Amino acid sequence: MAAGSRPVLAGVAQWIARDLDPASSPDPGVLMAQLAHQAAEDAGGGRRLLERIDTVGLIPVAGWAPENGPRRIAEEIGVAAAKEIETGTGGEIGLTLVNAVAERIARGESGVALVTGCNLFRVLEDAGRTGAMPEWVTPGALDPDSPKPARTGAPEVLGHSKMGHDAHEARHGLDAPIHVYPLIENALRARRGRSLDAHRDALGRLFAPFTRVAAKNPYAWFPVERSARELVEPTGANRMIAYPYTKYLNAVLATNQAAALLLCSEEEADRLGIARERRVHWLGGAHTEERAWLVSQRPEVGGAPSMRACAERLGARTGLAAADFDALDFYSCFPVAVELACEAYGVAEDDPRGLTVTGGLPYAGGPGSAYTLHSVAAMAERLRERPGARGLTTGNGWYLTKHSACAWASGDPGAAPAARAAERDEPAVAGPEPLAREDAARGPARVVAYTVDYDRSGAPARGIVVGETDAGRRFVANTPDDPAWLADFAAEERVGATGTVAPDGARLRFDAR
């Protein structure tokens, strides 16, 4: 195949099982092979398209760790792929993989590629309660401390699985997205100068349209339309998780979902007789990472400069601005990810095009690192309905730490840029240098960002502060854990508030004045 070929997305397939007995849950390798068949049928290429697969790219599957996952899938399909790729983890990695595969197609290094991912978190959660794991779970795969066996003939690894936080952040509670994103949200609210009530209402208005999209999506985990008020009002069913987020504003990971994409060159599509109206053209992609990797060391906690760099890089590669896209899907694990994406790409939060084609991670579902395969599949279906339309899909890993984007078009997008044949998409590190952090801070200090975690009864249980000493050095601390004190702390704007910080055992403690 000649270098410079236009990569096209030929076929897509999605799968969901809301009610699934763990004992009868499908083996992920078999399931993803079945989805590859469905994607080939969707393309109109059938078995002939599958037989041409020379590359298999796989997003990590929780609990399923064969020696070579891509090869296992290829064997289930009945092909022998010459190139086998597994990825690291992160919400950005699906699009990073799509971009890498598309670049290989553009350079003539691949003709037909399968990109797939699957997670059965709900099955694993249900099985964990009974203690009877499905037969497909690899021994030790769910235990992070279990020694990993040596692998022979292992696939190429794309990306990495570097943790998004360090041990000091984890000791203070900054060890999971449900704790970190609310802290970033509060920093953004303070930067925008909104009151607590006004910002809460804005979060509801932002995500209510997402629920309307999810309600019409047959592959959404929660296909339920909800009002803006219903999303942000704490109730028994919608308890506070971490201020200012209620349960309905959090990504849902405990789903059973899978997806498959088949990409190929324009020449292969012609050779296989794939109808032009089924083809969705890949126009380009980008991938960036924050230079200030740790949230506690970011000069602007309520910002994402590397996301802006990703948007700029995509624009430079494709010649497209946000206004040129007809459909958008911004990675939506939490509201602040969407708010900052709107800033980065220059899109209004109430843009009439909408900000999702799936319904987003809190409503359509976020199956681990594989959500973006679903957004690409949904985008393909949307663009096929409008020949000549363009779409933008984005990804986000860890705590607004890693970013990715893909531009798509149906119909005839014009000649492929000659530069695409030689280009390799390497992640760009962007944004300011990290600030120095003092893990034994003591003395006067001020709050830069904060959140309050709540227990399952809805009572405030822990305060987390990222602050600065008078010397301008960052720190992470916890507040007093008295519920009444925490309730008062969460009732007012605390960014910019002053107090004192001091060691408290292995942690730091911040007391407001």
CSV table of N, CA and C in Angstrom, one decimal, residues 219-330:
chain,number,residue,atom,x,y,z
A,219,TYR,N,-27.0,2.1,24.0
A,219,TYR,CA,-25.8,1.5,24.7
A,219,TYR,C,-25.5,2.3,26.0
A,220,ALA,N,-26.4,3.1,26.5
A,220,ALA,CA,-26.1,3.9,27.7
A,220,ALA,C,-26.5,3.1,28.9
A,221,TRP,N,-25.6,3.1,29.9
A,221,TRP,CA,-25.9,2.4,31.2
A,221,TRP,C,-27.1,2.9,31.9
A,222,PHE,N,-27.2,4.2,32.0
A,222,PHE,CA,-28.4,4.9,32.6
A,222,PHE,C,-29.1,5.7,31.6
A,223,PRO,N,-30.0,5.1,30.8
A,223,PRO,CA,-30.7,5.9,29.7
A,223,PRO,C,-31.9,6.6,30.4
A,224,VAL,N,-31.6,7.6,31.2
A,224,VAL,CA,-32.6,8.3,32.0
A,224,VAL,C,-32.4,9.8,31.9
A,225,GLU,N,-33.4,10.5,31.4
A,225,GLU,CA,-33.3,12.0,31.3
A,225,GLU,C,-33.6,12.6,32.7
A,226,ARG,N,-32.7,13.5,33.2
A,226,ARG,CA,-32.9,14.1,34.5
A,226,ARG,C,-32.8,15.6,34.3
A,227,SER,N,-33.5,16.4,35.2
A,227,SER,CA,-33.4,17.8,35.1
A,227,SER,C,-32.2,18.3,35.8
A,228,ALA,N,-31.8,19.6,35.5
A,228,ALA,CA,-30.6,20.2,36.1
A,228,ALA,C,-30.7,20.2,37.6
A,229,ARG,N,-31.9,20.5,38.2
A,229,ARG,CA,-32.0,20.5,39.6
A,229,ARG,C,-31.9,19.1,40.2
A,230,GLU,N,-32.4,18.1,39.5
A,230,GLU,CA,-32.3,16.7,40.0
A,230,GLU,C,-30.8,16.2,40.0
A,231,LEU,N,-30.0,16.7,39.2
A,231,LEU,CA,-28.6,16.3,39.1
A,231,LEU,C,-27.8,16.9,40.3
A,232,VAL,N,-28.1,18.0,40.8
A,232,VAL,CA,-27.3,18.7,41.8
A,232,VAL,C,-27.9,18.7,43.2
A,233,GLU,N,-29.2,18.4,43.3
A,233,GLU,CA,-29.9,18.4,44.6
A,233,GLU,C,-29.5,17.1,45.4
A,234,PRO,N,-28.9,17.2,46.6
A,234,PRO,CA,-28.6,16.0,47.4
A,234,PRO,C,-29.9,15.4,47.9
A,235,THR,N,-30.0,14.1,47.6
A,235,THR,CA,-31.1,13.3,48.1
A,235,THR,C,-30.6,11.9,48.6
A,236,GLY,N,-31.5,11.1,49.0
A,236,GLY,CA,-31.1,9.7,49.4
A,236,GLY,C,-30.5,8.9,48.2
A,237,ALA,N,-31.1,9.2,47.0
A,237,ALA,CA,-30.6,8.5,45.9
A,237,ALA,C,-29.4,9.2,45.2
A,238,ASN,N,-29.2,10.5,45.6
A,238,ASN,CA,-28.2,11.3,44.9
A,238,ASN,C,-27.4,12.0,46.0
A,239,ARG,N,-26.7,11.2,46.8
A,239,ARG,CA,-26.0,11.7,47.9
A,239,ARG,C,-24.7,12.5,47.5
A,240,MET,N,-24.2,13.4,48.4
A,240,MET,CA,-23.0,14.0,48.1
A,240,MET,C,-21.8,13.0,48.1
A,241,ILE,N,-20.9,13.1,47.2
A,241,ILE,CA,-19.7,12.3,47.2
A,241,ILE,C,-18.5,13.1,47.7
A,242,ALA,N,-18.2,14.2,47.0
A,242,ALA,CA,-17.2,15.1,47.4
A,242,ALA,C,-17.6,16.5,46.9
A,243,TYR,N,-17.6,17.5,47.8
A,243,TYR,CA,-18.1,18.8,47.4
A,243,TYR,C,-17.4,19.4,46.2
A,244,PRO,N,-18.1,19.8,45.2
A,244,PRO,CA,-19.5,20.1,45.1
A,244,PRO,C,-20.3,19.0,44.3
A,245,TYR,N,-19.7,17.8,44.2
A,245,TYR,CA,-20.3,16.8,43.3
A,245,TYR,C,-21.3,15.8,44.1
A,246,THR,N,-22.5,15.7,43.6
A,246,THR,CA,-23.4,14.6,44.0
A,246,THR,C,-23.1,13.4,43.2
A,247,LYS,N,-23.7,12.3,43.5
A,247,LYS,CA,-23.5,11.0,42.8
A,247,LYS,C,-23.8,11.1,41.4
A,248,TYR,N,-24.8,11.9,41.0
A,248,TYR,CA,-25.2,12.0,39.6
A,248,TYR,C,-24.3,12.7,38.7
A,249,LEU,N,-23.3,13.4,39.3
A,249,LEU,CA,-22.3,14.1,38.6
A,249,LEU,C,-21.0,13.4,38.4
A,250,ASN,N,-20.9,12.1,38.9
A,250,ASN,CA,-19.7,11.3,38.9
A,250,ASN,C,-19.8,10.3,37.8
A,251,ALA,N,-18.7,10.0,37.1
A,251,ALA,CA,-18.6,8.9,36.2
A,251,ALA,C,-19.0,7.6,36.8
A,252,VAL,N,-19.6,6.8,36.0
A,252,VAL,CA,-20.0,5.4,36.5
A,252,VAL,C,-19.1,4.4,35.8
A,253,LEU,N,-18.3,3.7,36.6
A,253,LEU,CA,-17.4,2.7,36.1
A,253,LEU,C,-17.9,1.3,36.2
A,254,ALA,N,-18.8,1.0,37.1
A,254,ALA,CA,-19.3,-0.3,37.3
A,254,ALA,C,-20.3,-0.7,36.2
A,255,THR,N,-19.8,-0.9,35.0
A,255,THR,CA,-20.7,-1.2,33.9
A,255,THR,C,-20.2,-2.5,33.2
A,256,ASN,N,-20.9,-3.0,32.3
A,256,ASN,CA,-20.5,-4.1,31.5
A,256,ASN,C,-20.7,-3.6,30.0
A,257,GLN,N,-19.6,-3.2,29.4
A,257,GLN,CA,-19.6,-2.6,28.1
A,257,GLN,C,-18.4,-3.0,27.3
A,258,ALA,N,-18.5,-3.0,26.0
A,258,ALA,CA,-17.4,-3.3,25.1
A,258,ALA,C,-17.6,-2.6,23.8
A,259,ALA,N,-16.6,-2.4,23.0
A,259,ALA,CA,-16.7,-1.8,21.7
A,259,ALA,C,-15.5,-2.3,20.8
A,260,ALA,N,-15.8,-2.2,19.5
A,260,ALA,CA,-14.7,-2.5,18.5
A,260,ALA,C,-14.8,-1.6,17.4
A,261,LEU,N,-13.6,-1.2,16.9
A,261,LEU,CA,-13.5,-0.3,15.7
A,261,LEU,C,-12.6,-1.0,14.7
A,262,LEU,N,-13.0,-0.9,13.4
A,262,LEU,CA,-12.2,-1.4,12.3
A,262,LEU,C,-11.8,-0.3,11.4
A,263,LEU,N,-10.5,0.0,11.4
A,263,LEU,CA,-9.9,1.0,10.5
A,263,LEU,C,-9.1,0.4,9.4
A,264,CYS,N,-9.1,1.1,8.3
A,264,CYS,CA,-8.3,0.6,7.2
A,264,CYS,C,-7.9,1.7,6.3
A,265,SER,N,-7.1,1.4,5.3
A,265,SER,CA,-6.8,2.4,4.3
A,265,SER,C,-7.9,2.6,3.3
A,266,GLU,N,-7.9,3.8,2.6
A,266,GLU,CA,-8.8,4.0,1.6
A,266,GLU,C,-8.7,3.0,0.5
A,267,GLU,N,-7.5,2.5,0.2
A,267,GLU,CA,-7.3,1.5,-0.9
A,267,GLU,C,-7.9,0.2,-0.5
A,268,GLU,N,-7.7,-0.2,0.8
A,268,GLU,CA,-8.3,-1.4,1.3
A,268,GLU,C,-9.9,-1.3,1.2
A,269,ALA,N,-10.4,-0.2,1.6
A,269,ALA,CA,-11.8,0.0,1.5
A,269,ALA,C,-12.4,-0.2,0.1
A,270,ASP,N,-11.6,0.4,-0.9
A,270,ASP,CA,-12.0,0.3,-2.3
A,270,ASP,C,-11.9,-1.2,-2.7
A,271,ARG,N,-10.8,-1.8,-2.3
A,271,ARG,CA,-10.6,-3.2,-2.7
A,271,ARG,C,-11.7,-4.1,-2.2
A,272,LEU,N,-12.2,-3.9,-1.0
A,272,LEU,CA,-13.2,-4.7,-0.4
A,272,LEU,C,-14.6,-4.3,-0.7
A,273,GLY,N,-14.7,-3.2,-1.4
A,273,GLY,CA,-16.0,-2.8,-1.8
A,273,GLY,C,-16.9,-2.1,-0.7
A,274,ILE,N,-16.2,-1.5,0.3
A,274,ILE,CA,-16.9,-0.9,1.4
A,274,ILE,C,-17.5,0.4,0.8
A,275,ALA,N,-18.8,0.5,1.0
A,275,ALA,CA,-19.6,1.7,0.5
A,275,ALA,C,-19.0,3.0,1.0
A,276,ARG,N,-18.9,4.0,0.2
A,276,ARG,CA,-18.4,5.3,0.7
A,276,ARG,C,-19.2,5.9,1.8
A,277,GLU,N,-20.5,5.6,1.8
A,277,GLU,CA,-21.3,6.2,2.8
A,277,GLU,C,-21.1,5.6,4.2
A,278,ARG,N,-20.4,4.4,4.2
A,278,ARG,CA,-20.1,3.8,5.5
A,278,ARG,C,-18.8,4.3,6.1
A,279,ARG,N,-18.0,4.9,5.2
A,279,ARG,CA,-16.6,5.3,5.7
A,279,ARG,C,-16.6,6.7,6.4
A,280,VAL,N,-15.9,6.7,7.5
A,280,VAL,CA,-15.7,7.9,8.3
A,280,VAL,C,-14.2,8.2,8.3
A,281,HIS,N,-13.8,9.3,7.7
A,281,HIS,CA,-12.4,9.6,7.6
A,281,HIS,C,-11.7,10.1,8.8
A,282,TRP,N,-10.6,9.6,9.1
A,282,TRP,CA,-9.7,10.2,10.2
A,282,TRP,C,-8.9,11.3,9.6
A,283,LEU,N,-9.1,12.5,10.2
A,283,LEU,CA,-8.5,13.7,9.7
A,283,LEU,C,-7.2,14.0,10.4
A,284,GLY,N,-7.0,13.5,11.6
A,284,GLY,CA,-5.8,13.8,12.4
A,284,GLY,C,-6.1,13.7,13.9
A,285,GLY,N,-5.0,13.6,14.7
A,285,GLY,CA,-5.2,13.5,16.1
A,285,GLY,C,-4.1,14.2,16.9
A,286,ALA,N,-4.2,14.2,18.2
A,286,ALA,CA,-3.2,14.8,19.0
A,286,ALA,C,-3.2,14.2,20.4
A,287,HIS,N,-2.0,14.3,21.1
A,287,HIS,CA,-1.9,13.7,22.4
A,287,HIS,C,-0.9,14.6,23.2
A,288,THR,N,-1.3,15.0,24.4
A,288,THR,CA,-0.4,15.8,25.2
A,288,THR,C,-0.5,15.4,26.7
A,289,GLU,N,0.5,15.8,27.5
A,289,GLU,CA,0.5,15.5,28.9
A,289,GLU,C,0.9,16.8,29.6
A,290,GLU,N,0.4,16.9,30.9
A,290,GLU,CA,0.7,18.1,31.7
A,290,GLU,C,2.2,18.0,32.2
A,291,ARG,N,2.9,19.0,32.1
A,291,ARG,CA,4.3,19.1,32.6
A,291,ARG,C,4.2,19.0,34.1
A,292,ALA,N,3.3,19.7,34.8
A,292,ALA,CA,3.1,19.6,36.2
A,292,ALA,C,2.2,18.4,36.4
A,293,TRP,N,2.8,17.2,36.5
A,293,TRP,CA,2.0,15.9,36.6
A,293,TRP,C,1.1,15.8,37.8
A,294,LEU,N,1.6,16.2,39.0
A,294,LEU,CA,0.8,16.1,40.2
A,294,LEU,C,-0.1,17.3,40.4
A,295,VAL,N,-1.3,17.1,40.7
A,295,VAL,CA,-2.3,18.2,40.9
A,295,VAL,C,-1.8,19.2,41.9
A,296,SER,N,-1.2,18.7,43.0
A,296,SER,CA,-0.8,19.6,44.1
A,296,SER,C,0.3,20.5,43.7
A,297,GLN,N,1.0,20.3,42.6
A,297,GLN,CA,2.1,21.1,42.2
A,297,GLN,C,1.8,21.9,40.9
A,298,ARG,N,0.5,21.9,40.5
A,298,ARG,CA,0.2,22.7,39.3
A,298,ARG,C,0.0,24.2,39.7
A,299,PRO,N,0.7,25.1,38.9
A,299,PRO,CA,0.5,26.5,39.2
A,299,PRO,C,-0.9,27.0,39.2
A,300,GLU,N,-1.7,26.4,38.3
A,300,GLU,CA,-3.1,26.7,38.2
A,300,GLU,C,-3.9,25.4,38.4
A,301,VAL,N,-4.4,25.2,39.6
A,301,VAL,CA,-5.1,23.9,39.9
A,301,VAL,C,-6.4,23.8,39.1
A,302,GLY,N,-7.0,25.0,38.9
A,302,GLY,CA,-8.3,25.0,38.2
A,302,GLY,C,-8.1,25.2,36.7
A,303,GLY,N,-7.1,24.7,36.1
A,303,GLY,CA,-6.8,24.9,34.7
A,303,GLY,C,-6.2,23.6,34.1
A,304,ALA,N,-6.1,23.6,32.8
A,304,ALA,CA,-5.4,22.4,32.1
A,304,ALA,C,-4.7,22.9,30.9
A,305,PRO,N,-3.5,23.5,31.1
A,305,PRO,CA,-2.8,24.1,29.9
A,305,PRO,C,-2.4,23.1,28.8
A,306,SER,N,-2.2,21.8,29.2
A,306,SER,CA,-1.8,20.8,28.2
A,306,SER,C,-3.0,20.5,27.4
A,307,MET,N,-4.3,20.6,28.0
A,307,MET,CA,-5.5,20.4,27.2
A,307,MET,C,-5.6,21.5,26.1
A,308,ARG,N,-5.2,22.7,26.5
A,308,ARG,CA,-5.2,23.7,25.4
A,308,ARG,C,-4.2,23.4,24.4
A,309,ALA,N,-3.0,22.9,24.8
A,309,ALA,CA,-2.0,22.6,23.8
A,309,ALA,C,-2.5,21.4,22.9
A,310,CYS,N,-3.3,20.5,23.4
A,310,CYS,CA,-3.8,19.4,22.6
A,310,CYS,C,-4.7,20.0,21.5
A,311,ALA,N,-5.6,20.9,21.9
A,311,ALA,CA,-6.5,21.6,21.0
A,311,ALA,C,-5.7,22.3,19.9
A,312,GLU,N,-4.7,23.0,20.3
A,312,GLU,CA,-3.9,23.8,19.3
A,312,GLU,C,-3.2,22.8,18.4
A,313,ARG,N,-2.7,21.7,18.9
A,313,ARG,CA,-1.9,20.8,18.1
A,313,ARG,C,-2.9,20.1,17.1
A,314,LEU,N,-4.1,19.8,17.5
A,314,LEU,CA,-5.1,19.2,16.6
A,314,LEU,C,-5.4,20.2,15.5
A,315,GLY,N,-5.6,21.5,15.9
A,315,GLY,CA,-5.9,22.5,14.9
A,315,GLY,C,-4.8,22.7,13.9
A,316,ALA,N,-3.6,22.7,14.4
A,316,ALA,CA,-2.5,22.9,13.5
A,316,ALA,C,-2.3,21.7,12.5
A,317,ARG,N,-2.7,20.5,12.9
A,317,ARG,CA,-2.5,19.3,12.1
A,317,ARG,C,-3.7,19.2,11.1
A,318,THR,N,-4.9,19.6,11.4
A,318,THR,CA,-6.0,19.4,10.6
A,318,THR,C,-6.5,20.7,9.9
A,319,GLY,N,-6.1,21.8,10.4
A,319,GLY,CA,-6.6,23.1,9.8
A,319,GLY,C,-8.0,23.4,10.2
A,320,LEU,N,-8.5,22.7,11.3
A,320,LEU,CA,-9.9,22.9,11.7
A,320,LEU,C,-9.9,23.6,13.0
A,321,ALA,N,-10.9,24.5,13.2
A,321,ALA,CA,-11.2,25.1,14.4
A,321,ALA,C,-12.5,24.5,15.0
A,322,ALA,N,-12.8,24.8,16.2
A,322,ALA,CA,-14.0,24.3,16.9
A,322,ALA,C,-15.2,24.5,16.1
A,323,ALA,N,-15.3,25.7,15.5
A,323,ALA,CA,-16.5,26.0,14.7
A,323,ALA,C,-16.7,25.2,13.5
A,324,ASP,N,-15.7,24.5,13.1
A,324,ASP,CA,-15.7,23.6,11.8
A,324,ASP,C,-16.3,22.3,12.1
A,325,PHE,N,-16.6,21.9,13.4
A,325,PHE,CA,-17.1,20.6,13.7
A,325,PHE,C,-18.6,20.7,13.8
A,326,ASP,N,-19.3,19.6,13.3
A,326,ASP,CA,-20.7,19.6,13.4
A,326,ASP,C,-21.2,18.8,14.7
A,327,ALA,N,-20.3,18.0,15.2
A,327,ALA,CA,-20.7,17.2,16.4
A,327,ALA,C,-19.5,17.1,17.3
A,328,LEU,N,-19.7,17.1,18.6
A,328,LEU,CA,-18.6,17.1,19.6
A,328,LEU,C,-18.9,16.0,20.6
A,329,ASP,N,-17.8,15.4,21.1
A,329,ASP,CA,-17.9,14.6,22.3
A,329,ASP,C,-16.7,14.9,23.2
A,330,PHE,N,-16.9,15.7,24.2
A,330,PHE,CA,-15.8,16.0,25.2
A,330,PHE,C,-15.8,15.0,26.3
